Amino acid sequence: MDKRRKLRVAAVAAAMALTGCAMAAPHRPPRPHRVAAVVVRPTVITHVCNSIGPKERLAMAVAYIKSHGHITAKQYARLTKLPKATAEAELEAFARGRHNPITGVTKGKKKVYVMNKK
C-alpha cells in the first residue's frame, strides 16, 4: 500500500511538472499592520456638592452626640449625606481641632466620637 501511494504521488508530481502546474501554498491575505492604541483616562475629581458647610455639620454631629452619646463615621455619613471616607476624614479633623467639642475614642474595633470631657 505504501508503494502504491508513493507511486501515485510521483505520478501526480510528474504530471504537474510536465503541464507547468506548480503546487502553490494556499493564499493567505496579508496581515494588517499592528497598531497599539494608547488610552488615557481623564483624572476624575469629585466635588462634594453639599449646601451645608462644615460648621453646620459640626453642629449636627454635636447635637447627635448629645442625644445618642456617641457617633460613628457611618452614622455621620448618613446624617450629612457625605461619602464614608469623607465623613471619617472630617470627623478626624473635628477631633484634632483645639476648640472643637468632640474627640475620637476607640470602642472595641470601632472608632467613635464623643463629647470632650472638660
PDB file of C-alpha atoms in Angstrom:
ATOM      1  CA  MET A   1       0.000   0.000   0.000  1.00  0.00           C
ATOM      2  CA  ASP A   2       2.836   2.302   0.796  1.00  0.00           C
ATOM      3  CA  LYS A   3       4.440   1.671  -2.590  1.00  0.00           C
ATOM      4  CA  ARG A   4       1.194   2.453  -4.392  1.00  0.00           C
ATOM      5  CA  ARG A   5       0.837   5.767  -2.563  1.00  0.00           C
ATOM      6  CA  LYS A   6       4.386   6.786  -3.355  1.00  0.00           C
ATOM      7  CA  LEU A   7       3.825   5.857  -6.958  1.00  0.00           C
ATOM      8  CA  ARG A   8       0.643   7.955  -7.153  1.00  0.00           C
ATOM      9  CA  VAL A   9       2.343  10.972  -5.602  1.00  0.00           C
ATOM     10  CA  ALA A  10       5.245  10.630  -8.017  1.00  0.00           C
ATOM     11  CA  ALA A  11       2.864  10.331 -10.986  1.00  0.00           C
ATOM     12  CA  VAL A  12       0.878  13.412  -9.936  1.00  0.00           C
ATOM     13  CA  ALA A  13       4.112  15.389  -9.397  1.00  0.00           C
ATOM     14  CA  ALA A  14       5.426  14.330 -12.823  1.00  0.00           C
ATOM     15  CA  ALA A  15       2.124  15.238 -14.495  1.00  0.00           C
ATOM     16  CA  MET A  16       2.121  18.653 -12.845  1.00  0.00           C
ATOM     17  CA  ALA A  17       5.746  19.261 -13.812  1.00  0.00           C
ATOM     18  CA  LEU A  18       5.011  18.369 -17.425  1.00  0.00           C
ATOM     19  CA  THR A  19       1.927  20.567 -17.625  1.00  0.00           C
ATOM     20  CA  GLY A  20       3.564  23.524 -15.884  1.00  0.00           C
ATOM     21  CA  CYS A  21       1.357  23.498 -12.785  1.00  0.00           C
ATOM     22  CA  ALA A  22       3.276  24.069  -9.663  1.00  0.00           C
ATOM     23  CA  MET A  23       1.939  23.282  -6.262  1.00  0.00           C
ATOM     24  CA  ALA A  24       1.364  26.624  -4.628  1.00  0.00           C
ATOM     25  CA  ALA A  25       0.914  27.293  -0.993  1.00  0.00           C
ATOM     26  CA  PRO A  26      -2.610  28.282  -0.028  1.00  0.00           C
ATOM     27  CA  HIS A  27      -3.188  32.016  -0.364  1.00  0.00           C
ATOM     28  CA  ARG A  28      -3.194  33.970   2.885  1.00  0.00           C
ATOM     29  CA  PRO A  29      -4.294  37.568   2.958  1.00  0.00           C
ATOM     30  CA  PRO A  30      -1.620  39.982   4.126  1.00  0.00           C
ATOM     31  CA  ARG A  31      -1.694  40.779   7.800  1.00  0.00           C
ATOM     32  CA  PRO A  32      -2.632  44.308   8.734  1.00  0.00           C
ATOM     33  CA  HIS A  33      -0.083  46.474  10.461  1.00  0.00           C
ATOM     34  CA  ARG A  34      -0.421  46.222  14.180  1.00  0.00           C
ATOM     35  CA  VAL A  35      -1.315  49.443  15.895  1.00  0.00           C
ATOM     36  CA  ALA A  36      -1.113  49.887  19.625  1.00  0.00           C
ATOM     37  CA  ALA A  37      -3.854  52.131  20.953  1.00  0.00           C
ATOM     38  CA  VAL A  38      -2.942  54.201  23.974  1.00  0.00           C
ATOM     39  CA  VAL A  39      -5.921  55.069  26.104  1.00  0.00           C
ATOM     40  CA  VAL A  40      -5.547  57.883  28.584  1.00  0.00           C
ATOM     41  CA  ARG A  41      -8.189  58.094  31.247  1.00  0.00           C
ATOM     42  CA  PRO A  42      -9.056  61.561  32.461  1.00  0.00           C
ATOM     43  CA  THR A  43      -8.342  62.432  36.045  1.00  0.00           C
ATOM     44  CA  VAL A  44     -11.580  62.258  37.969  1.00  0.00           C
ATOM     45  CA  ILE A  45     -12.089  64.967  40.524  1.00  0.00           C
ATOM     46  CA  THR A  46     -15.007  64.530  42.854  1.00  0.00           C
ATOM     47  CA  HIS A  47     -16.565  67.579  44.356  1.00  0.00           C
ATOM     48  CA  VAL A  48     -18.731  67.387  47.416  1.00  0.00           C
ATOM     49  CA  CYS A  49     -21.856  69.202  46.423  1.00  0.00           C
ATOM     50  CA  ASN A  50     -23.371  69.868  49.793  1.00  0.00           C
ATOM     51  CA  SER A  51     -25.155  73.036  50.714  1.00  0.00           C
ATOM     52  CA  ILE A  52     -24.340  72.509  54.392  1.00  0.00           C
ATOM     53  CA  GLY A  53     -20.990  73.921  55.474  1.00  0.00           C
ATOM     54  CA  PRO A  54     -18.537  72.305  57.900  1.00  0.00           C
ATOM     55  CA  LYS A  55     -19.699  74.460  60.826  1.00  0.00           C
ATOM     56  CA  GLU A  56     -23.288  73.325  60.354  1.00  0.00           C
ATOM     57  CA  ARG A  57     -22.173  69.700  60.006  1.00  0.00           C
ATOM     58  CA  LEU A  58     -20.170  70.015  63.241  1.00  0.00           C
ATOM     59  CA  ALA A  59     -23.265  71.386  64.959  1.00  0.00           C
ATOM     60  CA  MET A  60     -25.274  68.429  63.617  1.00  0.00           C
ATOM     61  CA  ALA A  61     -22.644  65.987  64.935  1.00  0.00           C
ATOM     62  CA  VAL A  62     -22.609  67.663  68.358  1.00  0.00           C
ATOM     63  CA  ALA A  63     -26.408  67.544  68.568  1.00  0.00           C
ATOM     64  CA  TYR A  64     -26.377  63.849  67.585  1.00  0.00           C
ATOM     65  CA  ILE A  65     -23.703  63.063  70.185  1.00  0.00           C
ATOM     66  CA  LYS A  66     -25.658  64.900  72.896  1.00  0.00           C
ATOM     67  CA  SER A  67     -28.792  62.898  72.138  1.00  0.00           C
ATOM     68  CA  HIS A  68     -27.194  59.469  71.479  1.00  0.00           C
ATOM     69  CA  GLY A  69     -23.938  59.564  73.463  1.00  0.00           C
ATOM     70  CA  HIS A  70     -21.579  58.903  70.513  1.00  0.00           C
ATOM     71  CA  ILE A  71     -21.408  58.916  66.706  1.00  0.00           C
ATOM     72  CA  THR A  72     -19.560  56.699  64.220  1.00  0.00           C
ATOM     73  CA  ALA A  73     -18.289  57.691  60.799  1.00  0.00           C
ATOM     74  CA  LYS A  74     -21.038  55.633  59.157  1.00  0.00           C
ATOM     75  CA  GLN A  75     -23.748  57.395  61.159  1.00  0.00           C
ATOM     76  CA  TYR A  76     -22.179  60.774  60.398  1.00  0.00           C
ATOM     77  CA  ALA A  77     -22.044  59.907  56.688  1.00  0.00           C
ATOM     78  CA  ARG A  78     -25.751  59.053  56.689  1.00  0.00           C
ATOM     79  CA  LEU A  79     -26.576  62.192  58.673  1.00  0.00           C
ATOM     80  CA  THR A  80     -24.680  64.565  56.374  1.00  0.00           C
ATOM     81  CA  LYS A  81     -25.066  62.603  53.102  1.00  0.00           C
ATOM     82  CA  LEU A  82     -21.288  62.571  52.587  1.00  0.00           C
ATOM     83  CA  PRO A  83     -19.244  59.573  51.384  1.00  0.00           C
ATOM     84  CA  LYS A  84     -17.979  57.468  54.293  1.00  0.00           C
ATOM     85  CA  ALA A  85     -14.303  58.246  53.615  1.00  0.00           C
ATOM     86  CA  THR A  86     -15.029  61.979  53.573  1.00  0.00           C
ATOM     87  CA  ALA A  87     -17.103  61.678  56.735  1.00  0.00           C
ATOM     88  CA  GLU A  88     -14.259  59.846  58.500  1.00  0.00           C
ATOM     89  CA  ALA A  89     -11.740  62.476  57.430  1.00  0.00           C
ATOM     90  CA  GLU A  90     -13.997  65.307  58.536  1.00  0.00           C
ATOM     91  CA  LEU A  91     -14.665  63.746  61.947  1.00  0.00           C
ATOM     92  CA  GLU A  92     -10.916  63.253  62.390  1.00  0.00           C
ATOM     93  CA  ALA A  93     -10.345  66.899  61.521  1.00  0.00           C
ATOM     94  CA  PHE A  94     -13.024  67.943  64.016  1.00  0.00           C
ATOM     95  CA  ALA A  95     -11.490  65.739  66.713  1.00  0.00           C
ATOM     96  CA  ARG A  96      -7.981  67.138  66.107  1.00  0.00           C
ATOM     97  CA  GLY A  97      -9.116  70.747  66.340  1.00  0.00           C
ATOM     98  CA  ARG A  98      -8.383  72.518  69.634  1.00  0.00           C
ATOM     99  CA  HIS A  99     -11.667  74.298  70.086  1.00  0.00           C
ATOM    100  CA  ASN A 100     -13.951  71.545  68.800  1.00  0.00           C
ATOM    101  CA  PRO A 101     -16.028  69.829  71.482  1.00  0.00           C
ATOM    102  CA  ILE A 102     -15.627  66.256  70.174  1.00  0.00           C
ATOM    103  CA  THR A 103     -12.853  63.673  70.470  1.00  0.00           C
ATOM    104  CA  GLY A 104     -12.217  60.237  68.956  1.00  0.00           C
ATOM    105  CA  VAL A 105     -12.328  57.147  71.189  1.00  0.00           C
ATOM    106  CA  THR A 106     -11.772  53.507  70.261  1.00  0.00           C
ATOM    107  CA  LYS A 107     -14.628  51.263  71.397  1.00  0.00           C
ATOM    108  CA  GLY A 108     -13.728  47.667  70.615  1.00  0.00           C
ATOM    109  CA  LYS A 109     -12.978  47.573  66.884  1.00  0.00           C
ATOM    110  CA  LYS A 110     -14.831  50.800  66.076  1.00  0.00           C
ATOM    111  CA  LYS A 111     -13.730  54.364  66.440  1.00  0.00           C
ATOM    112  CA  VAL A 112     -16.494  56.508  67.868  1.00  0.00           C
ATOM    113  CA  TYR A 113     -16.603  60.201  68.565  1.00  0.00           C
ATOM    114  CA  VAL A 114     -17.840  61.545  71.897  1.00  0.00           C
ATOM    115  CA  MET A 115     -18.012  64.917  73.635  1.00  0.00           C
ATOM    116  CA  ASN A 116     -14.809  66.238  75.224  1.00  0.00           C
ATOM    117  CA  LYS A 117     -14.612  65.977  78.975  1.00  0.00           C
ATOM    118  CA  LYS A 118     -13.879  69.476  80.189  1.00  0.00           C
TER     119      LYS A 118
END
